[in-house]
mmCIF file of C-alpha atoms in Angstrom:
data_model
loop_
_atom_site.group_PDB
_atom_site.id
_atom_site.type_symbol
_atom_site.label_atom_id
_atom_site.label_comp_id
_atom_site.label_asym_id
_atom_site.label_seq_id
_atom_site.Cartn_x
_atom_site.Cartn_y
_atom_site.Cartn_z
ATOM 1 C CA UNK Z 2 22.875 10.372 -0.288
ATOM 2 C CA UNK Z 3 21.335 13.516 0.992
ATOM 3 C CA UNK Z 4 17.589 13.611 1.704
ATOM 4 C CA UNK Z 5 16.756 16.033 -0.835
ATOM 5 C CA UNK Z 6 18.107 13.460 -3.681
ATOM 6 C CA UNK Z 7 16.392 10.503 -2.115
ATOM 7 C CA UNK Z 8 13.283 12.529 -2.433
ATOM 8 C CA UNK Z 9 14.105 13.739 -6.034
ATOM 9 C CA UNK Z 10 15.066 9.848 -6.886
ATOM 10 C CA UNK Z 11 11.902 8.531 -5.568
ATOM 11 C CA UNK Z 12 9.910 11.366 -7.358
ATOM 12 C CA UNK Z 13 11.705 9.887 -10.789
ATOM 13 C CA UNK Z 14 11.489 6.460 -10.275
ATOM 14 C CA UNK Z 15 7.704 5.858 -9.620
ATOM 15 C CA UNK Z 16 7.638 8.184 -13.412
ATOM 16 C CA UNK Z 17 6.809 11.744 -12.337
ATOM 17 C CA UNK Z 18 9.008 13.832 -14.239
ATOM 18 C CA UNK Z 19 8.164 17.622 -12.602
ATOM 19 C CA UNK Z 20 7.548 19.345 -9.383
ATOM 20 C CA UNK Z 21 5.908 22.238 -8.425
ATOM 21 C CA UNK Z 22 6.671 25.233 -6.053
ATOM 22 C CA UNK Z 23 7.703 28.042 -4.603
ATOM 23 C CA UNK Z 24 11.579 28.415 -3.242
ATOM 24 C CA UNK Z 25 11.784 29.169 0.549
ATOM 25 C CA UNK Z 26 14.631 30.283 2.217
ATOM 26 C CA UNK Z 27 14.681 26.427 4.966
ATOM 27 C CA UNK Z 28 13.733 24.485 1.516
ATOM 28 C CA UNK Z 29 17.566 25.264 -0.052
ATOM 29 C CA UNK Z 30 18.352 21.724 -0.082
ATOM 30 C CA UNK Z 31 15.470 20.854 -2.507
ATOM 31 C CA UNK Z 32 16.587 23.695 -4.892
ATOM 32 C CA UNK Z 33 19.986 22.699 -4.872
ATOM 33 C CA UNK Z 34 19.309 18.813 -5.707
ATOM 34 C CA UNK Z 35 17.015 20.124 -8.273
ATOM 35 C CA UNK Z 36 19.730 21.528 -10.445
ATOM 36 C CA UNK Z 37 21.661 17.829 -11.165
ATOM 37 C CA UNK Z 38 18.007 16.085 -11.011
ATOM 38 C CA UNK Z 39 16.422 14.699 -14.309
ATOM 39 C CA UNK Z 40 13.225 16.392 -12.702
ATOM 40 C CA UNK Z 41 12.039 19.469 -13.743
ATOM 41 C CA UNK Z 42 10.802 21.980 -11.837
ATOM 42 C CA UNK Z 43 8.016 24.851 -12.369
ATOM 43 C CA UNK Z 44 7.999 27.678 -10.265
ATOM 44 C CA UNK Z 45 4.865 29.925 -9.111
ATOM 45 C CA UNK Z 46 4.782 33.461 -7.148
ATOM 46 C CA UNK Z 47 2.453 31.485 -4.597
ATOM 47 C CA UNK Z 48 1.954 28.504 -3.100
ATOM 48 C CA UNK Z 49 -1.575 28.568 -3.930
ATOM 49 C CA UNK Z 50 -1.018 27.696 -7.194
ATOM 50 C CA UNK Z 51 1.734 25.698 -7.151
ATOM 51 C CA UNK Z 52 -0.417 23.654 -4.993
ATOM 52 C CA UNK Z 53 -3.478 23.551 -7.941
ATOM 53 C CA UNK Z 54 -0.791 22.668 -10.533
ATOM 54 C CA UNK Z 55 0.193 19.840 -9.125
ATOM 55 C CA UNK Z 56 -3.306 18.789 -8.605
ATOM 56 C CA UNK Z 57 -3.625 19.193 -12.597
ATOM 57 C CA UNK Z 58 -0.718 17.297 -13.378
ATOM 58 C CA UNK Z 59 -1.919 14.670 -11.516
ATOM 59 C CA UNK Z 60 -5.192 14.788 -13.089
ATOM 60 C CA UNK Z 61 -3.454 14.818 -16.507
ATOM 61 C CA UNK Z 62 -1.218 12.198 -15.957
ATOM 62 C CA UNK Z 63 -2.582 10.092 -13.346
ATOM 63 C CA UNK Z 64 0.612 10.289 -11.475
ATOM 64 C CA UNK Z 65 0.700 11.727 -8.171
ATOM 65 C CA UNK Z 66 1.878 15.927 -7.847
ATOM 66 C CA UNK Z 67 4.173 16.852 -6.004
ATOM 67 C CA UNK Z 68 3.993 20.561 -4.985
ATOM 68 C CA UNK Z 69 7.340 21.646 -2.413
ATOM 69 C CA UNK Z 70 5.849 23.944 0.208
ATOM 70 C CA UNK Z 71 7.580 26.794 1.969
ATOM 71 C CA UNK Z 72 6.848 27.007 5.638
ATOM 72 C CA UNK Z 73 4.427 27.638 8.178
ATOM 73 C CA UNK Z 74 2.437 30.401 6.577
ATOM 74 C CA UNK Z 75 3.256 28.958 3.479
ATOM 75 C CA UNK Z 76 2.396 25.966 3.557
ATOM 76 C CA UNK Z 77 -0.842 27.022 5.232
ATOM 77 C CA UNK Z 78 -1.409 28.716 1.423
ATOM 78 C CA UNK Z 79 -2.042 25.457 -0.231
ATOM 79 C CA UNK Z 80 -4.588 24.527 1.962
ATOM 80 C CA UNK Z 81 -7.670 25.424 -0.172
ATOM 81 C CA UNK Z 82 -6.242 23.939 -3.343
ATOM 82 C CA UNK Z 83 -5.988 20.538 -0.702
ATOM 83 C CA UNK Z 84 -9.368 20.709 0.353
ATOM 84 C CA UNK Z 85 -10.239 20.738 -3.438
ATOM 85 C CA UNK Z 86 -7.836 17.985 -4.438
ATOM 86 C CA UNK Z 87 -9.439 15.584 -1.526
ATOM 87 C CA UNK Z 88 -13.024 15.901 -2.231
ATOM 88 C CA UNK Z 89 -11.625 15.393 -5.775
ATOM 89 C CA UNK Z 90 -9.582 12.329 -4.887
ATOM 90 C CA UNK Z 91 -6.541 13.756 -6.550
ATOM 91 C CA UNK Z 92 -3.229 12.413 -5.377
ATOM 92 C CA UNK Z 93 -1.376 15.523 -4.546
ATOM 93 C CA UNK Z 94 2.058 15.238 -2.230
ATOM 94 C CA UNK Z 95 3.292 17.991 -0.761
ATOM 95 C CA UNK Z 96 7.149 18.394 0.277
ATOM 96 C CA UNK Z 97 6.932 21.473 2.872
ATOM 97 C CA UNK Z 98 10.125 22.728 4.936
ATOM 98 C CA UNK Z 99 9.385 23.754 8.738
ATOM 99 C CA UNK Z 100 12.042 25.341 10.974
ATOM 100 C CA UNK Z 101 15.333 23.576 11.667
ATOM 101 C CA UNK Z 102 14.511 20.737 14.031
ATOM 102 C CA UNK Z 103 16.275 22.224 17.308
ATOM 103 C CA UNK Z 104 13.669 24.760 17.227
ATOM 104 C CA UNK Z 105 10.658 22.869 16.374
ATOM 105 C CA UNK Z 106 8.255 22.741 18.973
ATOM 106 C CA UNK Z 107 9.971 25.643 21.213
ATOM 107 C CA UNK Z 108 7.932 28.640 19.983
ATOM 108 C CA UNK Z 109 10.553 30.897 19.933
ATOM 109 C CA UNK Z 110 9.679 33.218 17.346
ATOM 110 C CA UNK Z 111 11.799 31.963 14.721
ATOM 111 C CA UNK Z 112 11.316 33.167 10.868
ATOM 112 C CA UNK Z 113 7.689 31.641 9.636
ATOM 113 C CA UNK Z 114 7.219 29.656 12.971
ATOM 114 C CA UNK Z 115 3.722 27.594 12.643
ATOM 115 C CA UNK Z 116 2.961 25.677 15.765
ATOM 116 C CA UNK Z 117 1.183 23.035 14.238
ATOM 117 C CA UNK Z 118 0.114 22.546 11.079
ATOM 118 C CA UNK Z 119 -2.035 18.945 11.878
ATOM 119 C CA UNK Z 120 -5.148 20.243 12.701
ATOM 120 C CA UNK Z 121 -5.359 22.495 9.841
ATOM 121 C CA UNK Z 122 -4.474 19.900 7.349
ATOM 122 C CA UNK Z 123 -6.728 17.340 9.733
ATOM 123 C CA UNK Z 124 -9.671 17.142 7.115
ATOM 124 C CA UNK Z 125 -8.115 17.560 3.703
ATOM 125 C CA UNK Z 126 -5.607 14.614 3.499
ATOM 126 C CA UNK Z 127 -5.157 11.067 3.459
ATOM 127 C CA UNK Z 128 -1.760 11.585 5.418
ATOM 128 C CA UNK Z 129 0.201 14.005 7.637
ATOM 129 C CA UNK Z 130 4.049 12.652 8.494
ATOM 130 C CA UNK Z 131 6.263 14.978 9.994
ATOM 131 C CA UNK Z 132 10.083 13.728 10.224
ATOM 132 C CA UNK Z 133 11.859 13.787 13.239
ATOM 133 C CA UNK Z 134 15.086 12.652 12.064
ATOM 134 C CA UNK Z 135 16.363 12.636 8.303
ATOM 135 C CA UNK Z 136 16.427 9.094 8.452
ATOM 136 C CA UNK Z 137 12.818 9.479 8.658
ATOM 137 C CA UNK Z 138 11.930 10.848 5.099
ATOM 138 C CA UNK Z 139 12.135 7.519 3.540
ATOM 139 C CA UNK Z 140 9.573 6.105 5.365
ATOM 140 C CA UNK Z 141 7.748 9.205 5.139
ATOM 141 C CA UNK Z 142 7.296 9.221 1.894
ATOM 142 C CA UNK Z 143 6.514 5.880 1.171
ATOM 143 C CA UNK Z 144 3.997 6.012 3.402
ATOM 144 C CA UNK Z 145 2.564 9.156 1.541
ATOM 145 C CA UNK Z 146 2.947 7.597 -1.805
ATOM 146 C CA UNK Z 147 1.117 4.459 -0.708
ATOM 147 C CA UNK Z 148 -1.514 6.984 0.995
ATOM 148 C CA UNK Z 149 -2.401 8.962 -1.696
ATOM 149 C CA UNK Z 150 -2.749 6.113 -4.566
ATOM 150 C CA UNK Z 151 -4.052 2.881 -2.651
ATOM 151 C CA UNK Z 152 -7.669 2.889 -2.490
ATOM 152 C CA UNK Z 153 -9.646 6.174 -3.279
ATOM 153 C CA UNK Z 154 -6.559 9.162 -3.756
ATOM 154 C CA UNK Z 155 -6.252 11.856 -2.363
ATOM 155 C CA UNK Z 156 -3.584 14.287 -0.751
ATOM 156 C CA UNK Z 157 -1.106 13.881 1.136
ATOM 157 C CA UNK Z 158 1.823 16.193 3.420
ATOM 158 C CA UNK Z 159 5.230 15.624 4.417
ATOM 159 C CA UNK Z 160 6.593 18.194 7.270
ATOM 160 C CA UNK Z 161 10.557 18.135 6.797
ATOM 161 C CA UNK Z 162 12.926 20.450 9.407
ATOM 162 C CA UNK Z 163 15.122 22.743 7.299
ATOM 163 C CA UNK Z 164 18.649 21.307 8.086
ATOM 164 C CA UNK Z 165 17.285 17.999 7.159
ATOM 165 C CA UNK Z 166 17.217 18.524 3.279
ATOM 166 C CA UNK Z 167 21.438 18.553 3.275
ATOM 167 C CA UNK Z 168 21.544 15.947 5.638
ATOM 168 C CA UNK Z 169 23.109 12.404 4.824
ATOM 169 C CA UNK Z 170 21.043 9.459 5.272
ATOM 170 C CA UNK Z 171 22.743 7.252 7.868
ATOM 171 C CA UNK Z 172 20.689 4.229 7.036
ATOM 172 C CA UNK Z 173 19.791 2.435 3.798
ATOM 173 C CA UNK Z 174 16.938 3.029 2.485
ATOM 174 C CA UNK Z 175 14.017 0.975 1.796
ATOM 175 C CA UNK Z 176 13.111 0.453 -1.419
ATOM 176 C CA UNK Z 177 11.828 3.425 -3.733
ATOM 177 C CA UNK Z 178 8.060 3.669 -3.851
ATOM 178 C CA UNK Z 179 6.409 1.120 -6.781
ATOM 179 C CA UNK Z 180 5.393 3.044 -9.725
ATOM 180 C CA UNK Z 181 1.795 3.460 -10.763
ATOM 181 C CA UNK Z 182 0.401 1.499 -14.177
ATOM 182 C CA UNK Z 183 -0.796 2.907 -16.718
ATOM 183 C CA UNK Z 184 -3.727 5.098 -16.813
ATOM 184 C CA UNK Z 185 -2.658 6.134 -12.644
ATOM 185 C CA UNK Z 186 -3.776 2.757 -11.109
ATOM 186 C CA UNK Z 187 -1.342 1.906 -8.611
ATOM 187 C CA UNK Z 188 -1.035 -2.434 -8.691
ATOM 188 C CA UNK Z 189 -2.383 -2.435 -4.918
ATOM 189 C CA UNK Z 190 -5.323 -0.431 -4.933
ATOM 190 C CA UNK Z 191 -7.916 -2.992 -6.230
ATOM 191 C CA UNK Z 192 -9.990 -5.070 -4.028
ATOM 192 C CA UNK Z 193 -12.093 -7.424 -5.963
ATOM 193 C CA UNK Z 194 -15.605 -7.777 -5.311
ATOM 194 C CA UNK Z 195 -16.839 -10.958 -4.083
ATOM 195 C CA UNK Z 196 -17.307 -14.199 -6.884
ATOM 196 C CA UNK Z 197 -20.904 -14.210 -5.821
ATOM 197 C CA UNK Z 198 -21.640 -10.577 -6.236
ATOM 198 C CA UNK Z 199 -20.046 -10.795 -9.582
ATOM 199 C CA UNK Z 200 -22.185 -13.592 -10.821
ATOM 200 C CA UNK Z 201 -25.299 -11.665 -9.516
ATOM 201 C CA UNK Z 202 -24.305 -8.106 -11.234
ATOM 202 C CA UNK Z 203 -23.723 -10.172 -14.403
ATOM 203 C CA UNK Z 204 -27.089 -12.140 -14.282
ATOM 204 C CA UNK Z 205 -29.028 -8.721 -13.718
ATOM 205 C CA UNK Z 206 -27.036 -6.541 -16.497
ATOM 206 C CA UNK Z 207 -28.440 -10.015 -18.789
ATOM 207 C CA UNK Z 208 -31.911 -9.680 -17.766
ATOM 208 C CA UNK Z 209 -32.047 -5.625 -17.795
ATOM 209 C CA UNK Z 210 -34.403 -4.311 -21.028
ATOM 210 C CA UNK Z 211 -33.451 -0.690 -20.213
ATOM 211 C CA UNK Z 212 -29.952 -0.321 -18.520
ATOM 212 C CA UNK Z 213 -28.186 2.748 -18.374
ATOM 213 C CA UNK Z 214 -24.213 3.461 -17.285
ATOM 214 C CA UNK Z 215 -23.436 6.117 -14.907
ATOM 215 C CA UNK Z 216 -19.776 6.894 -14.879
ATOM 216 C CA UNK Z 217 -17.652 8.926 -12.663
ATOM 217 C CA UNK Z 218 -14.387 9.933 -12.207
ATOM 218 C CA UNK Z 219 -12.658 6.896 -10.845
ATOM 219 C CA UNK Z 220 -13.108 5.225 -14.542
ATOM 220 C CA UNK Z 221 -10.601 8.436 -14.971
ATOM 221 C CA UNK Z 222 -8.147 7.517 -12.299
ATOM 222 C CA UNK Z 223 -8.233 3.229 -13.021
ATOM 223 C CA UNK Z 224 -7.558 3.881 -16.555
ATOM 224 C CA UNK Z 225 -10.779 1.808 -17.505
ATOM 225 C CA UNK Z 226 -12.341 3.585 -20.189
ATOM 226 C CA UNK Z 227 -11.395 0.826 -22.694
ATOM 227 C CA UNK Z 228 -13.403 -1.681 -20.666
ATOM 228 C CA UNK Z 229 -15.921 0.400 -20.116
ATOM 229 C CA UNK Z 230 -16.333 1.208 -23.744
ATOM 230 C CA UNK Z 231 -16.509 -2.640 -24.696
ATOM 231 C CA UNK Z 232 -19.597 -3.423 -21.290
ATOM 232 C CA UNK Z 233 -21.475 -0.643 -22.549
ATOM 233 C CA UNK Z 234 -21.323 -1.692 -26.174
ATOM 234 C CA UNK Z 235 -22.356 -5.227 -24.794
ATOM 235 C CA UNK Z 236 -25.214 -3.841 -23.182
ATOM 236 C CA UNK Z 237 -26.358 -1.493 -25.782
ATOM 237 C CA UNK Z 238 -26.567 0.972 -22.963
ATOM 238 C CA UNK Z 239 -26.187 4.347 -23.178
ATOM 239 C CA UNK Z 240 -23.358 6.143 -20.770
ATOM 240 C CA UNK Z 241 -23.563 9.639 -18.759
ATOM 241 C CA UNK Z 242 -21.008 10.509 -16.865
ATOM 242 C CA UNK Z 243 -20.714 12.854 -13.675
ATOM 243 C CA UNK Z 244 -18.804 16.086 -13.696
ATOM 244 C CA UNK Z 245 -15.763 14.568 -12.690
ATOM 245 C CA UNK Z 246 -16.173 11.792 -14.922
ATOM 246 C CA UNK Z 247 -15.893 14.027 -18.170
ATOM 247 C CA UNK Z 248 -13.723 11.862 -20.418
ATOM 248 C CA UNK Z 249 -14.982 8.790 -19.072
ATOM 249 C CA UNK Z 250 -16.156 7.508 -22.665
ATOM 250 C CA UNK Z 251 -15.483 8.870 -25.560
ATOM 251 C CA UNK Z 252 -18.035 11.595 -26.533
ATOM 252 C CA UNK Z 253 -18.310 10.516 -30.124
ATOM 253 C CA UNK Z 254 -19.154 7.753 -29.785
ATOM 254 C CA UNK Z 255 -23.217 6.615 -30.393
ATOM 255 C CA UNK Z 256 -23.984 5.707 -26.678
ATOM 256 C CA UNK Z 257 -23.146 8.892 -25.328
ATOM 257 C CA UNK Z 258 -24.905 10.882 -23.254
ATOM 258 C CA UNK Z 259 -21.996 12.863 -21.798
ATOM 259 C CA UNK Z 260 -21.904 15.092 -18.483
ATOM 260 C CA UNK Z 261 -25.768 16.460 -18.812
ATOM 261 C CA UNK Z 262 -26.601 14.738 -15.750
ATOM 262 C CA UNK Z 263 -29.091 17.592 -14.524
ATOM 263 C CA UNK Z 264 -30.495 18.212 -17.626
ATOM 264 C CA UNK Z 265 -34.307 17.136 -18.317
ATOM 265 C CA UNK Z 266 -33.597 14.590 -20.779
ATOM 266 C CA UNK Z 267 -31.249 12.708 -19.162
ATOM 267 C CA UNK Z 268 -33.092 12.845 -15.891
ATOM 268 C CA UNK Z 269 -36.339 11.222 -17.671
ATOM 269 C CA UNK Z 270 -33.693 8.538 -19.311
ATOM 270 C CA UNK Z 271 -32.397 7.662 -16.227
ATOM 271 C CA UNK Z 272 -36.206 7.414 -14.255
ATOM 272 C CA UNK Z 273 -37.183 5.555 -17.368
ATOM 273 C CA UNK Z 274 -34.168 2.228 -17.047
ATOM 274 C CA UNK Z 275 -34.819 -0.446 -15.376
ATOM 275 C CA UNK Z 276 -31.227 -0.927 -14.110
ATOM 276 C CA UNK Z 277 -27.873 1.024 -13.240
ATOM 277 C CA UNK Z 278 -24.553 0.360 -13.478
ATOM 278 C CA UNK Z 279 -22.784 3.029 -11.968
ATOM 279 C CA UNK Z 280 -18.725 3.097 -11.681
ATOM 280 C CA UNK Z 281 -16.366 4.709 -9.803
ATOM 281 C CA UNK Z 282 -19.021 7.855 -8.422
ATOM 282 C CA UNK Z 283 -20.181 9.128 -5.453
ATOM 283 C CA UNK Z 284 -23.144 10.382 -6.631
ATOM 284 C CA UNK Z 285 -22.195 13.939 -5.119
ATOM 285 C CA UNK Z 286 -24.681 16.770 -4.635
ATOM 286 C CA UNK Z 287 -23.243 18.512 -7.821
ATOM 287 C CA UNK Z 288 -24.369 15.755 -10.156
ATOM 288 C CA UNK Z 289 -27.369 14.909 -8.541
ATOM 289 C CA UNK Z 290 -29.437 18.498 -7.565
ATOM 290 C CA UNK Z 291 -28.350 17.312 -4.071
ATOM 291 C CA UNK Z 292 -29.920 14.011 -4.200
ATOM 292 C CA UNK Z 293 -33.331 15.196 -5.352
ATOM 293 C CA UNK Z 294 -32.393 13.211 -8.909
ATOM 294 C CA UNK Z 295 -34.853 9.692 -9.032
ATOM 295 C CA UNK Z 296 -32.427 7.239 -10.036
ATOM 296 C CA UNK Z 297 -33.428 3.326 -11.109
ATOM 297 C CA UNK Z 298 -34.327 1.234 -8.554
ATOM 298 C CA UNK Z 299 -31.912 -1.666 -9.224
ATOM 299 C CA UNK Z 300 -27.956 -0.485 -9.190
ATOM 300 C CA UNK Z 301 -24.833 -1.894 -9.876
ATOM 301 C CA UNK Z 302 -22.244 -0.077 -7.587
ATOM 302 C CA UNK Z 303 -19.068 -0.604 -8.510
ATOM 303 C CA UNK Z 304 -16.606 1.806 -6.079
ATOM 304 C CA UNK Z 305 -12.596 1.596 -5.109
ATOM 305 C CA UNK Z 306 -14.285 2.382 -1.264
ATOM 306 C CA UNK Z 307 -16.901 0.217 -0.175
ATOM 307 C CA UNK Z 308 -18.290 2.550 1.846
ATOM 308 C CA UNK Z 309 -19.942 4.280 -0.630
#
């Protein structure tokens, strides 16, 4: 098994069915896997958007996107849709070529030659691997799955030398990456809150008169609408949801508020409950007229990071 069909087979088997790209002249292995792969491919004139499509797909489908990156300058194209897809927790993986290996690292001028690409990249992922052997890529990407769907998501890039891609690998394997459940929620990205701090969110949502839900866009990326739909029915209470939590709860339905989060209305609902619950959000500046919003003085935070 070549490298480039243990990264197409991994792509498949955790349920992603397409990749995104642009062909580069050290990425030839990827292309030619592609054409006896059961994944699709979608090709852009620049990286820049191949980059934001994957970031949609994985928005769409709660899967992660996988965008293949040409090199050096190339790969330094997709940084802005990056930076977008990690303040936006969106798992994006990128598959980007460098220079064959024996000339990695000697700055010799060779076609599309980048240095290093770490320190650009630094800020906008949740992992940088760079391969130094082929038999490196499994791990690699393993890693980068597990990266970019346990806890909050977020990017992720793999740096693979060009002669790599045809290369056998001379080792078995580990296992294929698990694939998400339904909705985008991987099985090991849930830490459950403490028994005690359940008990005391439960007796407060009982004795609130005026609750309201606040949802954002990790309700989106759990697949927990449904249960959010049957607490806020419980509760009577009505649900807005941030800007990336459009979609959150259905916007039919009678307790409804939507994504009018800065609009007069809802600000006066909000200062007028006695109690939040607020669910997968960060409260960003967006949502809130940079924190100038009064919001109840009692919260519920429920949050994949506990640092927020």
């Amino acid at each position: 098994m070549t490298v480039s069909s243990y990264i197409l087979d991994a792509i498949e088997s955790i349920g992603v069915d397409v990749v995104f790209g642009l062909p580069g002249v050290h990425a030839l292995g990827m292309w030619n896997a592609l054409q006896t792969s059961n994944v699709r491919y979608i090709g852009f004139r620049h990286e820049h958007s191949a980059a934001h499509a994957a970031d949609g797909y994985a928005r769409a489908s709660g899967k992660p996107g996988i965008v293949i990156l040409s090199t050096g300058p190339g790969t330094l194209n997709a940084l802005s849709p990056f930076a977008e897809a990690y303040v936006s927790s969106s798992p994006v993986i990128a598959i980007a070529s460098t220079i064959p290996s024996r000339f990695v690292g000697k700055q010799k001028g060779f076609l599309h030659e980048t240095n290093d690409l770490a320190p650009a990249f630094k800020t906008v992922t949740r992992y940088h691997g760079r391969a130094q052997t082929a038999d490196d890529v499994p791990r690699l990407l393993d890693e980068a799955f597990t990266a970019s769907t346990a806890g909050r998501p977020g990017p992720s890039l793999i740096e693979i030398p060009a002669d790599f891609f045809d290369a056998p690998l001379t080792t078995p394997p580990s296992p294929s990456p698990s694939p998400p459940s339904p909705g985008g929620a991987s099985h090991r990205i849930f830490q459950p809150a403490p028994e005690e701090a359940i008990k005391q969110a439960a007796m407060l949502l009982g004795l609130a008169a005026r609750p309201v839900i606040w949802a954002g866009g990790g309700v989106i990326r759990s697949g927990a609408s449904e249960e959010l739909v049957r607490v806020a029915e419980q509760l009577d209470a009505p649900v807005v949801c941030s800007f990336m939590g459009k979609g959150a709860f259905p916007e039919d339905h009678r307790l409804a508020i939507g994504s009018l989060v800065r609009q007069p209305e809802v600000i006066q609902l909000l200062e007028q409950a006695d109690l939040m619950l607020a669910v997968g959000t960060r409260f960003t500046g967006m949502d809130t007229g940079n924190w100038q919003m009064r919001l109840p003085s009692q919260m519920i935070h429920i949050d994949i990071d506990d640092q927020e």
